[in-house]
Amino acid sequence: MAGLELLQRAIAGEFPPPPIAMLMDIRLTEVEKGRAVFTGTPQEFHYNPLGTVHGGYGATLLDSAMGCAVHSTLDPGDLYTTLEFKINFMRALTHETGLVQGIGTVVTATRTTAVAEGKIVDGEGRIYAFATTTCVIRRATS
């Protein structure tokens, strides 16, 4: 099936969440062509030794959102994988931050690559991190 349909069906609960989503306590909550949103609430079990949420939490949230934004543009049989991504952290997440969204949006896509951007925002719209990614695409048809 097409990427968008697969992701919509995942949100509807027709597929079990992937293990990484359960481990990190994040979930895909919105998707449309070229855009995906994951939500989660940072908890103390996400903390690093410095007493804030580990950067891997934000990286996972954004890699998931940006990757699914790319996935939402794919035709049946097309595959993608993250080639690289870069993240900038603007402020620390803590368990007091509350619910956050990782919002991924496709910037451009060609036959073989896609570039997307993402940001983590809280309920008041404050940005906690900004990221970009490049994904490699393998099309099912030549």
GROMACS .gro file of N, CA, C and O in nm, residues 3 23 36 50 74 81 86 90 101 106 110 125 135:
model
   52
    3GLY      N    1   0.249   0.475   0.121
    3GLY     CA    2   0.298   0.514   0.252
    3GLY      C    3   0.196   0.589   0.335
    3GLY      O    4   0.182   0.562   0.456
   23LEU      N    5   0.917   0.178   2.351
   23LEU     CA    6   1.031   0.201   2.439
   23LEU      C    7   1.045   0.349   2.475
   23LEU      O    8   1.066   0.384   2.591
   36ALA      N    9   0.423   1.464   0.907
   36ALA     CA   10   0.391   1.367   1.011
   36ALA      C   11   0.420   1.429   1.148
   36ALA      O   12   0.516   1.506   1.163
   50LEU      N   13   2.288   1.432   3.361
   50LEU     CA   14   2.286   1.575   3.392
   50LEU      C   15   2.151   1.621   3.446
   50LEU      O   16   2.135   1.738   3.484
   74LEU      N   17   0.546   0.813  -0.038
   74LEU     CA   18   0.589   0.700  -0.119
   74LEU      C   19   0.473   0.622  -0.179
   74LEU      O   20   0.366   0.610  -0.119
   81THR      N   21   1.528   0.503   0.358
   81THR     CA   22   1.603   0.495   0.484
   81THR      C   23   1.673   0.628   0.506
   81THR      O   24   1.703   0.701   0.411
   86LYS      N   25   2.071   1.595   1.106
   86LYS     CA   26   2.139   1.689   1.194
   86LYS      C   27   2.034   1.751   1.285
   86LYS      O   28   1.923   1.782   1.241
   90MET      N   29   1.772   2.366   2.121
   90MET     CA   30   1.760   2.504   2.164
   90MET      C   31   1.739   2.518   2.314
   90MET      O   32   1.784   2.614   2.374
  101GLN      N   33   0.546   1.783   2.065
  101GLN     CA   34   0.524   1.729   1.931
  101GLN      C   35   0.654   1.734   1.854
  101GLN      O   36   0.726   1.835   1.859
  106VAL      N   37   0.829   1.735   0.467
  106VAL     CA   38   0.916   1.716   0.351
  106VAL      C   39   0.941   1.852   0.287
  106VAL      O   40   0.847   1.929   0.261
  110THR      N   41   1.303   1.389  -0.469
  110THR     CA   42   1.332   1.353  -0.607
  110THR      C   43   1.311   1.203  -0.621
  110THR      O   44   1.261   1.137  -0.529
  125GLY      N   45   0.403   2.629   2.180
  125GLY     CA   46   0.471   2.660   2.054
  125GLY      C   47   0.619   2.689   2.066
  125GLY      O   48   0.683   2.725   1.968
  135CYS      N   49   1.699   1.149   0.317
  135CYS     CA   50   1.663   1.007   0.307
  135CYS      C   51   1.689   0.958   0.166
  135CYS      O   52   1.666   1.030   0.068
   0.00000   0.00000   0.00000
